[in-house]
mmCIF file of C-alpha atoms in Angstrom:
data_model
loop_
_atom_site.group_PDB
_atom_site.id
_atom_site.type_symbol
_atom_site.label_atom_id
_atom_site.label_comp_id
_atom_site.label_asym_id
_atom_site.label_seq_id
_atom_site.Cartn_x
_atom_site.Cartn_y
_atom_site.Cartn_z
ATOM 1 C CA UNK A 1 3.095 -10.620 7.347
ATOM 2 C CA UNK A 2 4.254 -13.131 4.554
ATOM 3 C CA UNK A 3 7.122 -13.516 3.103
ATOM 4 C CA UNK A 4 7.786 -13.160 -0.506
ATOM 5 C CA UNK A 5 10.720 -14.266 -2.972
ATOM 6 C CA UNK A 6 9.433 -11.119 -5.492
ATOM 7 C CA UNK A 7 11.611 -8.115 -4.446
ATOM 8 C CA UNK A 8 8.739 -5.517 -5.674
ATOM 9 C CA UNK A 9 6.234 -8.740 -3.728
ATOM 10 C CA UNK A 10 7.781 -6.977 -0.593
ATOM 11 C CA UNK A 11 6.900 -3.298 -1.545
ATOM 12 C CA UNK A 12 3.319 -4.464 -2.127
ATOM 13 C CA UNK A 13 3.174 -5.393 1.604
ATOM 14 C CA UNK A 14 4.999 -2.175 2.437
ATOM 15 C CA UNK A 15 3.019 0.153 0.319
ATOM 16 C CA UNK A 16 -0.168 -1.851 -1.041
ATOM 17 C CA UNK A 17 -1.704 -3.336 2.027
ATOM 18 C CA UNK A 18 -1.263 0.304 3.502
ATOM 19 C CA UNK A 19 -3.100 2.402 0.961
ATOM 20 C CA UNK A 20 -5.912 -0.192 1.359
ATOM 21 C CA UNK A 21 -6.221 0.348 5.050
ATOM 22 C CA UNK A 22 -6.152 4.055 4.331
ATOM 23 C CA UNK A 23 -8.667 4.185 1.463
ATOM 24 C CA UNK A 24 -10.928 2.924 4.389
ATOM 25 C CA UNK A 25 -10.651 6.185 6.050
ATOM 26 C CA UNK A 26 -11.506 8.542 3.299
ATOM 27 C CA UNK A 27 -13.739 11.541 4.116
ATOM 28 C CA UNK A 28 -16.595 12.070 1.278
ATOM 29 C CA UNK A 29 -16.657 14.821 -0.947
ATOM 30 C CA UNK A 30 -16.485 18.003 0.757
ATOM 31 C CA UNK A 31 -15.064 20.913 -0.259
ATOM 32 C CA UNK A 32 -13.897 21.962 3.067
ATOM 33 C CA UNK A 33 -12.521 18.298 4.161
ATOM 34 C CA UNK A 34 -8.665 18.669 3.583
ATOM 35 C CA UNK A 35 -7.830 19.739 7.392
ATOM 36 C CA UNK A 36 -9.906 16.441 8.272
ATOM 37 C CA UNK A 37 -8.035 14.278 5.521
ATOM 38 C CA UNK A 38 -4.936 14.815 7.492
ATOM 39 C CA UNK A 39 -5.029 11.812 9.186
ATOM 40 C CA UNK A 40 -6.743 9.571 6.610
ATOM 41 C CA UNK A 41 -3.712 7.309 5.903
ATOM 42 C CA UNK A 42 -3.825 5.977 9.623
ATOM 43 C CA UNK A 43 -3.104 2.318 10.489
ATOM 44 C CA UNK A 44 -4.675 2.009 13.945
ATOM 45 C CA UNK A 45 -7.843 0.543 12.383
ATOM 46 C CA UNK A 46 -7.854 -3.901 12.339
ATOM 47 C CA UNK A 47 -7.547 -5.283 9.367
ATOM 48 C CA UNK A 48 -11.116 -6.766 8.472
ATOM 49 C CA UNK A 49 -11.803 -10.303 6.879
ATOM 50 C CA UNK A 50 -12.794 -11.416 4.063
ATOM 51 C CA UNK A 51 -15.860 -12.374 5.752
ATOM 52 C CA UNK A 52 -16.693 -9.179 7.269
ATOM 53 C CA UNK A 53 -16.648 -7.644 3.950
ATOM 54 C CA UNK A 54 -18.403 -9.713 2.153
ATOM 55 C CA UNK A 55 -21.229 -8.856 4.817
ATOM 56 C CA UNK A 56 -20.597 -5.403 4.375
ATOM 57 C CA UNK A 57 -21.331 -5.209 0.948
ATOM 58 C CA UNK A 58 -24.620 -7.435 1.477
ATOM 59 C CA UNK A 59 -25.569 -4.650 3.834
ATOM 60 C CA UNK A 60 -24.712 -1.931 0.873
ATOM 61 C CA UNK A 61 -26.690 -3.324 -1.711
ATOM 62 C CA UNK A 62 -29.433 -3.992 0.379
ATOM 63 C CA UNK A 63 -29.440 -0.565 1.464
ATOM 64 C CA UNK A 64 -29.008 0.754 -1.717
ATOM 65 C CA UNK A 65 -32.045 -0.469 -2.967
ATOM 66 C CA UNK A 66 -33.968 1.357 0.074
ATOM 67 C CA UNK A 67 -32.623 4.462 -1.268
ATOM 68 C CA UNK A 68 -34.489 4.230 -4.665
ATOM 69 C CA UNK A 69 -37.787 3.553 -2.802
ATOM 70 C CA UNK A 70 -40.264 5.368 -3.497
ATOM 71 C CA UNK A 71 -41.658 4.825 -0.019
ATOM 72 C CA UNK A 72 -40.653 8.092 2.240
ATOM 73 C CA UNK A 73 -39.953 6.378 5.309
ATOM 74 C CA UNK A 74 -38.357 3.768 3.964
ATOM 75 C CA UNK A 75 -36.173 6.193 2.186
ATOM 76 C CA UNK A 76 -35.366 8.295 5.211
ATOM 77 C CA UNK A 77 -34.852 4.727 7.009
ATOM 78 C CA UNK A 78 -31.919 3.348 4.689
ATOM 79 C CA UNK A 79 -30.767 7.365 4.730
ATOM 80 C CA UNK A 80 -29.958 7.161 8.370
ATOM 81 C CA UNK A 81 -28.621 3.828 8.175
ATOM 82 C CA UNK A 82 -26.076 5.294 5.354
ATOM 83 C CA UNK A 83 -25.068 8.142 7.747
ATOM 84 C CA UNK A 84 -24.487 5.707 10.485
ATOM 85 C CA UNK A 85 -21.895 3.032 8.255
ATOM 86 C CA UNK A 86 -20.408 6.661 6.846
ATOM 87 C CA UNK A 87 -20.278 8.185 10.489
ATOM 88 C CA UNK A 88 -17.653 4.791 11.560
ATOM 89 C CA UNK A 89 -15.363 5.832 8.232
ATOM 90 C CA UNK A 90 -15.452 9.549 9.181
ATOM 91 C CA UNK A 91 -17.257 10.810 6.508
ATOM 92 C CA UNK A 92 -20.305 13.185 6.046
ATOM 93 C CA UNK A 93 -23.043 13.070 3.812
ATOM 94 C CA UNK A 94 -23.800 16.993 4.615
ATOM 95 C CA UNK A 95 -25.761 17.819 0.727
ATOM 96 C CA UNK A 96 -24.347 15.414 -1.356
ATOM 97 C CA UNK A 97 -26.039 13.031 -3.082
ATOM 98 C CA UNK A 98 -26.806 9.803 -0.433
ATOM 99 C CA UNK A 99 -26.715 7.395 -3.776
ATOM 100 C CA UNK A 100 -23.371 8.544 -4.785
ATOM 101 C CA UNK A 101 -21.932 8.313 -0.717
ATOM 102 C CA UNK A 102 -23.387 4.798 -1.233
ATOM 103 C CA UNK A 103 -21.183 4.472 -4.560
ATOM 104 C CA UNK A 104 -18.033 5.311 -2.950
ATOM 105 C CA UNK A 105 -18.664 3.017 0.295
ATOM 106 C CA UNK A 106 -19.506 0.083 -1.707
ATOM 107 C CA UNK A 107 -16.210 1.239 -3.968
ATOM 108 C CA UNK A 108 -13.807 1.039 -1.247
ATOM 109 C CA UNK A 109 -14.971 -1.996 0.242
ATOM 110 C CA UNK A 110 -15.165 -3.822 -3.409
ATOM 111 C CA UNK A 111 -11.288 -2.317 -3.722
ATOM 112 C CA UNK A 112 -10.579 -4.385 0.283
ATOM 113 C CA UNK A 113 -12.260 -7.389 -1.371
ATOM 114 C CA UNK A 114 -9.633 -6.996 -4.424
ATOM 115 C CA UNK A 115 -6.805 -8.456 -2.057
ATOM 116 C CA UNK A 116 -9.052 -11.818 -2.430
ATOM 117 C CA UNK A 117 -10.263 -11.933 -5.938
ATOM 118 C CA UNK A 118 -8.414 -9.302 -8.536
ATOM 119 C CA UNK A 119 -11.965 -9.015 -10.423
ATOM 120 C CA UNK A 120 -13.295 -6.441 -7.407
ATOM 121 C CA UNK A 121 -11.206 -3.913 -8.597
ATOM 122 C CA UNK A 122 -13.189 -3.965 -12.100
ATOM 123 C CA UNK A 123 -16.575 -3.198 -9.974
ATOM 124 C CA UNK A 124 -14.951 -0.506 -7.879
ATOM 125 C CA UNK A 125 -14.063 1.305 -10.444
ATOM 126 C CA UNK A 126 -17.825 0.797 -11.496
ATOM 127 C CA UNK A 127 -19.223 2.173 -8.502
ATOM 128 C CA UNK A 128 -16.480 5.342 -8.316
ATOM 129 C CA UNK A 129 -17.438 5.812 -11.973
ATOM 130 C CA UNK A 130 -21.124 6.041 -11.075
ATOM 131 C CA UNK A 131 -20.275 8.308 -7.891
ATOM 132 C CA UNK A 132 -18.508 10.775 -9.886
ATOM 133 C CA UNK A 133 -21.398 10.719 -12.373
ATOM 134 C CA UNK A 134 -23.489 11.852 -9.676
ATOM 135 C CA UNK A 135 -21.167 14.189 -7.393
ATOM 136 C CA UNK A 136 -17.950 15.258 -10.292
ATOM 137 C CA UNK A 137 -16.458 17.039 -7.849
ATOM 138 C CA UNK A 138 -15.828 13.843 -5.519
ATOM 139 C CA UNK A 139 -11.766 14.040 -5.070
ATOM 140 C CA UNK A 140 -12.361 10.904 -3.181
ATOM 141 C CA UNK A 141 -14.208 9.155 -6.016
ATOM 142 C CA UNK A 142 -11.311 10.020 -8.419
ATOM 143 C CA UNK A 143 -8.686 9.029 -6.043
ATOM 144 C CA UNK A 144 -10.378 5.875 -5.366
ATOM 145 C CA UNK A 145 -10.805 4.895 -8.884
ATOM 146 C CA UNK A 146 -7.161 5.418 -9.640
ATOM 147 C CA UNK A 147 -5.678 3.381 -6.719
ATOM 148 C CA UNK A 148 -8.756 0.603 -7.933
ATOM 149 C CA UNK A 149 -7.197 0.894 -11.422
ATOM 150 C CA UNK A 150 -3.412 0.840 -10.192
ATOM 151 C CA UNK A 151 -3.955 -2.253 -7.807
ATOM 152 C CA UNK A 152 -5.783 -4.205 -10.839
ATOM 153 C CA UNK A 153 -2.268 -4.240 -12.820
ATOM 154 C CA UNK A 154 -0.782 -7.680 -12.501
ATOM 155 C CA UNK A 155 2.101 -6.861 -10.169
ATOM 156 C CA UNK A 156 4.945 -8.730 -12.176
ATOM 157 C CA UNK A 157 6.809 -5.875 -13.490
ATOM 158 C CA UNK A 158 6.145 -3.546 -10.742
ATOM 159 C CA UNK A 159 8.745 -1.241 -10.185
ATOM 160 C CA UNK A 160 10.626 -2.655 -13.331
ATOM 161 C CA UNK A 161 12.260 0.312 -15.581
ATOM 162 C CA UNK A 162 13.362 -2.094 -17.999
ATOM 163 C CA UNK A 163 10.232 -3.662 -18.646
ATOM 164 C CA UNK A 164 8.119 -2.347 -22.401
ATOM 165 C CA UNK A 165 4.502 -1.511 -21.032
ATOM 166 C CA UNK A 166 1.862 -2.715 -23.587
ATOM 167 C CA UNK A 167 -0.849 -1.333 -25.211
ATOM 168 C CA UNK A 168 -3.386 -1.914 -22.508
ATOM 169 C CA UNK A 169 -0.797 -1.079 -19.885
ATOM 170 C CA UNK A 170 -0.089 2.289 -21.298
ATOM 171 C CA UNK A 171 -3.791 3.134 -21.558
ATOM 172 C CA UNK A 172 -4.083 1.588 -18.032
ATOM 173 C CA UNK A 173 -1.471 3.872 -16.922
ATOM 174 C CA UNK A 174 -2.853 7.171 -18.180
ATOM 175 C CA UNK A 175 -6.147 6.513 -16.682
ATOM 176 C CA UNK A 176 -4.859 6.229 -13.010
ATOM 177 C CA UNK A 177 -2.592 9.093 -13.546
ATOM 178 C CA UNK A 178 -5.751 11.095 -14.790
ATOM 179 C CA UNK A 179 -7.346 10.294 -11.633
ATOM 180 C CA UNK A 180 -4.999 11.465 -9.418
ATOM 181 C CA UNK A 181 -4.733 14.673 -10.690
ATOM 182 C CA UNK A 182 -7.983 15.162 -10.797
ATOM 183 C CA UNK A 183 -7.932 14.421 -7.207
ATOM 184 C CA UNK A 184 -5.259 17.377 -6.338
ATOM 185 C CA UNK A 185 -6.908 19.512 -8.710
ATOM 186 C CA UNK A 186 -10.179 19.259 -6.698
ATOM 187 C CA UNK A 187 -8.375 18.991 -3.414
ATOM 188 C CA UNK A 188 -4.492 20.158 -3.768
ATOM 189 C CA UNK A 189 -4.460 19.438 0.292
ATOM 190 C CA UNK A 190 -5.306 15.552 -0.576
ATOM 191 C CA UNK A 191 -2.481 13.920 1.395
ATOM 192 C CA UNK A 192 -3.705 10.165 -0.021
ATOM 193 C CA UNK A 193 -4.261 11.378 -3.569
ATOM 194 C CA UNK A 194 -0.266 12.891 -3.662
ATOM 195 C CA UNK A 195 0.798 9.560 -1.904
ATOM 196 C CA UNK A 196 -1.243 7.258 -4.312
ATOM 197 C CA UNK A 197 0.258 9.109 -7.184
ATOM 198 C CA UNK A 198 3.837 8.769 -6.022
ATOM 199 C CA UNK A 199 3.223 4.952 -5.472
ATOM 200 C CA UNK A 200 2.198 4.847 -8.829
ATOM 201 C CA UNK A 201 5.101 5.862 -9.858
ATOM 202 C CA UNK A 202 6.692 3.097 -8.186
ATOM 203 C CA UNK A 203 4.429 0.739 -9.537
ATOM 204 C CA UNK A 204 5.356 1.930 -13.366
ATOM 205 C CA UNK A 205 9.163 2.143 -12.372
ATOM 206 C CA UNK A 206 10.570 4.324 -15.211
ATOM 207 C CA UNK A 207 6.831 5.534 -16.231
ATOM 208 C CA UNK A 208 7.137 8.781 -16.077
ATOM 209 C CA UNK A 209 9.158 9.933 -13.994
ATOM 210 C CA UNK A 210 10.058 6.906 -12.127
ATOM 211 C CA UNK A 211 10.950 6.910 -9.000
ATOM 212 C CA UNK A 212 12.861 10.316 -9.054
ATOM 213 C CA UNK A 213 8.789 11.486 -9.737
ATOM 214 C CA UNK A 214 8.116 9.757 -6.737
ATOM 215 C CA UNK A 215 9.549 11.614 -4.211
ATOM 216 C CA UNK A 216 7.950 14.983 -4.801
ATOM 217 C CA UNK A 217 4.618 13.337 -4.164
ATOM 218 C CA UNK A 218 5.499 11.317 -1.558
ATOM 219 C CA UNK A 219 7.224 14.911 0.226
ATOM 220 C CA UNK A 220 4.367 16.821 -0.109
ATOM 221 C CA UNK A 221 2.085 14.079 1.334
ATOM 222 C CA UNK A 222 4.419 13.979 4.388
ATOM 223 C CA UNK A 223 3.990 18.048 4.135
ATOM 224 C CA UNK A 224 0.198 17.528 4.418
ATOM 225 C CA UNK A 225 0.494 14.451 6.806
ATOM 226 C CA UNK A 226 3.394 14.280 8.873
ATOM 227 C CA UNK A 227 2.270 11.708 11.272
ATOM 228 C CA UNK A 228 1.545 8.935 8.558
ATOM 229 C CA UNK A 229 4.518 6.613 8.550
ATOM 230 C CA UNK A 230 3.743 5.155 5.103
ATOM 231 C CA UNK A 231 4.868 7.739 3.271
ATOM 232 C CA UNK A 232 7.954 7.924 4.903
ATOM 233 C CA UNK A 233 8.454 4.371 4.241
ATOM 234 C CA UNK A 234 7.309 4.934 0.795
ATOM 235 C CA UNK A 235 9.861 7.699 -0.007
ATOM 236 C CA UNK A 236 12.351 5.478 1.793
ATOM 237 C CA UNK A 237 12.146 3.414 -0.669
ATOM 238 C CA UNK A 238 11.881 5.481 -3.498
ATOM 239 C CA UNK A 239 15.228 7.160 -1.866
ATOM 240 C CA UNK A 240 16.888 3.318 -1.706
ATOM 241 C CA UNK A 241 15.985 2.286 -5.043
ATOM 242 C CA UNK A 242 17.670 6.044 -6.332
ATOM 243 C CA UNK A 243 20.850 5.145 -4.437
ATOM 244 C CA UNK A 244 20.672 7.726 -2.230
ATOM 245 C CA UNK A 245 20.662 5.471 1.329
ATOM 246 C CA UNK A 246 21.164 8.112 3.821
ATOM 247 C CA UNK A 247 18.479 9.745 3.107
ATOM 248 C CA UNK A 248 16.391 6.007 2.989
ATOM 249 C CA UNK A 249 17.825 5.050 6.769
ATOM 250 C CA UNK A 250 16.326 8.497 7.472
ATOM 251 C CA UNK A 251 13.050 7.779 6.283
ATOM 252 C CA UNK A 252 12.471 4.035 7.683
ATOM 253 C CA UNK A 253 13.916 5.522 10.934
ATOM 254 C CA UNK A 254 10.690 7.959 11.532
ATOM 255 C CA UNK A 255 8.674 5.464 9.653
ATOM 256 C CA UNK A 256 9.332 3.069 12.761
ATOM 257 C CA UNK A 257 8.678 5.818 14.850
ATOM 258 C CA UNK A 258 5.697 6.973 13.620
ATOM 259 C CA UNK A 259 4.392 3.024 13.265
ATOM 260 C CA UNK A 260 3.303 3.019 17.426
ATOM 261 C CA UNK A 261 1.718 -0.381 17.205
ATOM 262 C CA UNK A 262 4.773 -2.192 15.122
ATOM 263 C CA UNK A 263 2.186 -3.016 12.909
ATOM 264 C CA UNK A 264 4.398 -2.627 9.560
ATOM 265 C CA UNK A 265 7.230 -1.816 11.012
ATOM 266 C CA UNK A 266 9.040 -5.317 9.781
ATOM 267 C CA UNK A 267 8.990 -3.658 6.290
ATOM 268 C CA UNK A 268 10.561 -0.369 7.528
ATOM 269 C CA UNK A 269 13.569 -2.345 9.310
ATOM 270 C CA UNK A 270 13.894 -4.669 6.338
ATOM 271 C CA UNK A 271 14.379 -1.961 4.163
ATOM 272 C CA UNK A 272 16.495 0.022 6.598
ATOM 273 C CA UNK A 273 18.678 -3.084 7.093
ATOM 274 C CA UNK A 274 19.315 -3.285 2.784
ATOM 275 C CA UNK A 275 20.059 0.813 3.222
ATOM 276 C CA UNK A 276 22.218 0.001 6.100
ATOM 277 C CA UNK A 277 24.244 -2.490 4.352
ATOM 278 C CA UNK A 278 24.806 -0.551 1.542
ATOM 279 C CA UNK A 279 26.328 1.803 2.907
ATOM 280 C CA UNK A 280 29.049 -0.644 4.629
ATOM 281 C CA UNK A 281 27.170 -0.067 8.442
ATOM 282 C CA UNK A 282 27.143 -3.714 8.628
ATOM 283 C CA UNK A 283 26.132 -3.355 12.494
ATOM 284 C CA UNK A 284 23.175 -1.944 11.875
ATOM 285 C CA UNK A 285 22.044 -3.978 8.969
ATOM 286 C CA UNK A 286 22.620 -7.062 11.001
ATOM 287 C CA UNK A 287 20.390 -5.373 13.759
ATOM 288 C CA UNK A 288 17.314 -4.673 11.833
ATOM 289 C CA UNK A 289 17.791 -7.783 10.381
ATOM 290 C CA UNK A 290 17.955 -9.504 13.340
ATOM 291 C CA UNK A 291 14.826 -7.014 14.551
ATOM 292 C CA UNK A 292 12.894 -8.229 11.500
ATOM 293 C CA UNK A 293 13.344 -12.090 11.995
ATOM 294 C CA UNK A 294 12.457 -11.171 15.944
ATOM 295 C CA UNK A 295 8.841 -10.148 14.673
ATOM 296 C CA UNK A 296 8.463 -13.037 12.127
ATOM 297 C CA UNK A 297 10.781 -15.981 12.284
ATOM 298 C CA UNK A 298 9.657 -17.191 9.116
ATOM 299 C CA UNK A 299 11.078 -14.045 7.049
ATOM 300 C CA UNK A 300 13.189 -16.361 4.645
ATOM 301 C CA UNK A 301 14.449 -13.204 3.067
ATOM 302 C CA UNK A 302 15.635 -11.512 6.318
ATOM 303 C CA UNK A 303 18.096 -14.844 7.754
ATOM 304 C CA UNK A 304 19.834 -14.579 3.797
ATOM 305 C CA UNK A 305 20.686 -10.965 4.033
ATOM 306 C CA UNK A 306 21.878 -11.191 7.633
ATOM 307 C CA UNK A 307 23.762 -14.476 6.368
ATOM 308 C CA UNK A 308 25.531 -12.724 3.305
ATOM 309 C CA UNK A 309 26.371 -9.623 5.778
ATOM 310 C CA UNK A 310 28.015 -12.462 8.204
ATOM 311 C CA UNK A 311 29.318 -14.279 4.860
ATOM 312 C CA UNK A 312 31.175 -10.968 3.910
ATOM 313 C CA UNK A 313 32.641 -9.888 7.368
ATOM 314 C CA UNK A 314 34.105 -14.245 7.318
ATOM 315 C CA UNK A 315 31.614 -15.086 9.731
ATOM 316 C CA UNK A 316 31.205 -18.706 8.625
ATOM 317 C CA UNK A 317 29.335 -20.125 11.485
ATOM 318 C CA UNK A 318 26.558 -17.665 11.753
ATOM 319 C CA UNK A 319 26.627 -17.158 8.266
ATOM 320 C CA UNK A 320 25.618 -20.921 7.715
ATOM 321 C CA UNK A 321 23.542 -20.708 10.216
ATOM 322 C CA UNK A 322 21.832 -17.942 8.862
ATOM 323 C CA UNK A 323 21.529 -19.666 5.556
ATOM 324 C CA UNK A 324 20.255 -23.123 6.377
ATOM 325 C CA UNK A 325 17.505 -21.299 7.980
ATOM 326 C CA UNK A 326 16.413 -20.059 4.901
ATOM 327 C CA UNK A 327 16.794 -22.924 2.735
ATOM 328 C CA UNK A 328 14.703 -24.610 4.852
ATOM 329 C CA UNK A 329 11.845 -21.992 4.631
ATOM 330 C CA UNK A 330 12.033 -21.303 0.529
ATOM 331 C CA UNK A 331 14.111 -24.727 -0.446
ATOM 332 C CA UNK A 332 12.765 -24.499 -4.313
ATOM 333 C CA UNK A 333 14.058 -20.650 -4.606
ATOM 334 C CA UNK A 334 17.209 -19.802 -6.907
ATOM 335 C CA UNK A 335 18.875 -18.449 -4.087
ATOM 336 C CA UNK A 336 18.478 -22.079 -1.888
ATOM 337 C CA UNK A 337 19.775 -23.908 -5.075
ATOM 338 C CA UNK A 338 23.459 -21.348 -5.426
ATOM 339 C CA UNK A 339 23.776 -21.602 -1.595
ATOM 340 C CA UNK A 340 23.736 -25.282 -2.220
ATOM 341 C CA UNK A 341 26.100 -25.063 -5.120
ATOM 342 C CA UNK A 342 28.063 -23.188 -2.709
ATOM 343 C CA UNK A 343 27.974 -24.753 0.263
ATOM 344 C CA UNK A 344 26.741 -28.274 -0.445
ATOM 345 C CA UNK A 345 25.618 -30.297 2.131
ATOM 346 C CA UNK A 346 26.161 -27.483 5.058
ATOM 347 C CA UNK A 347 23.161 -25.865 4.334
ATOM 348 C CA UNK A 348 21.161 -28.401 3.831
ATOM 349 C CA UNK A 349 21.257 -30.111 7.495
#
């Protein structure tokens, strides 16, 4: 994990990097899926490279152009192949169209390739477009085509209430919200499709709803998928950013639980720790910082909360301590230069 200076930089790792994992997992098409899409925001599955992806959609397109030929066998060939690559993201071809399966495999992995260059996000909403055209009633398809459309919105007022969306922005923003409930309309037991939309509303801060319409979605995707830890995380948040911290610490507390192999659980404690300290449990919030800088000692942003929580309770020492450390891992931010107002040459040794 990186670290960020961009408050709403830090809910893209918490929330972003998740639904991308998750989109990997999505079941097809079927009518008769929703028990099965249960599980489909786990994070067990390893991260792939840039690499492997790029190799995976050679191995799409090739295949996709065995599918128009006109050649039986090798037609039934690239068929099997398809229901083998579909088979390792859980998902069954069963009637449906094998082009339009192809469509939505190529779409996901053009929306993993997005983290790497912004312009896949353009072409997976190409190849959702072109699965829906063959298979409408593809929840998956629409669900896929709003997160592509969400995640293609520069992120610099994400989560921003105050900021004026534009013209594009606005037309931007109906589009993904179209998708996703289109999604629940097709499938209203579409865990991902209720989480998506509540992260949306994250993403669009005060549009509409904000993040008071966030936690409806967010709830009911924890109704249909109690197990997934990123949407308690993501209400968490929603909760923290409403005030309401209780009910946050609540949230990143099963969050942590439900994260078995700690693999985003530095977000969850961050979080937890801001909650914490908000609410004057200064112990706590000094723990999960402390937790947080334990899994990644470069977390700039974890050593200045824990340092202002030390500052406050006239801890000098470790409160200095706390805050050369960070200088020294963002020196050029705004914070570094107050702290140096502040402190002068203390921090900077």
């Amino acid at each position: 994990m990186v670290t960020t200076n961009n408050k709403f930089g830090k809910i893209v790792l918490l929330i972003g990097g998740l639904f991308l994992l998750s989109l990997m997992f999505m079941e097809g098409c079927s009518k008769n899926s929703s028990a099965e899409k249960k599980g489909n925001t786990s994070t067990k599955k390893k991260e792939i490279t840039k690499e492997e992806l790029t190799e995976k959609l050679k191995k799409i397109d090739e295949l996709m152009k065995q599918l128009k030929d006109e050649n039986p066998s090798v037609h039934q060939t690239a068929i099997e192949t398809l229901k083998k690559m579909l088979d390792e993201k859980e998902i069954k071809i069963g009637e449906r169209n094998p082009e339009a399966m192809a469509y939505l495999v190529r779409g996901n992995i053009n929306i993993d390739l997005g983290r790497y260059d912004s312009r896949k996000y353009a072409e997976a909403i190409s190849d959702f477009d072109k699965t829906i055209k063959l298979e409408p009633k593809c929840a998956e398809a629409y669900n896929g085509r709003g997160y592509a459309r969400l995640a293609s919105i520069p992120e610099e007022n994400w989560g921003n209430p105050f900021h004026v969306l534009g013209f594009d922005e606005l037309a931007q923003r109906d589009k993904v919200y179209s998708d996703f409930n289109k999604a629940i309309e097709l499938d209203p037991k579409y865990a991902l499709a209720y989480h998506n939309r509540g992260y949306a509303h994250i993403k669009f801060g005060g549009y509409p709803g904000g993040f008071h319409g966030a936690i409806p979605d967010f709830t009911k995707a924890i109704e249909l998928n109690p197990k997934s830890p990123i949407s308690y995380a993501s209400r968490g948040y929603a909760y923290k950013k409403l005030g309401e911290h209780m009910k946050a610490i609540s949230d990143f507390t099963k969050a942590i639980e439900l994260d078995p192999e700690k693999k985003y659980v530095i977000s969850h404690y961050y979080f937890r720790g801001e909650a914490y300290d908000s609410v004057g449990q200064h112990t706590n919030a000094i723990s999960d910082f402390t937790k947080v800088i334990e899994f990644n000692p470069e977390y700039a942003e974890a050593y200045y909360a824990r340092g202002k929580i030390y500052e406050r309770l006239g801890k000098s020492r470790q409160a200095l301590d706390d805050f050369r450390k960070f200088v020294k891992l963002q020196p050029d931010s705004k914070k570094a230069r107050e702290l140096g107002s502040k402190y002068g040459d203390k921090v900077w040794r």
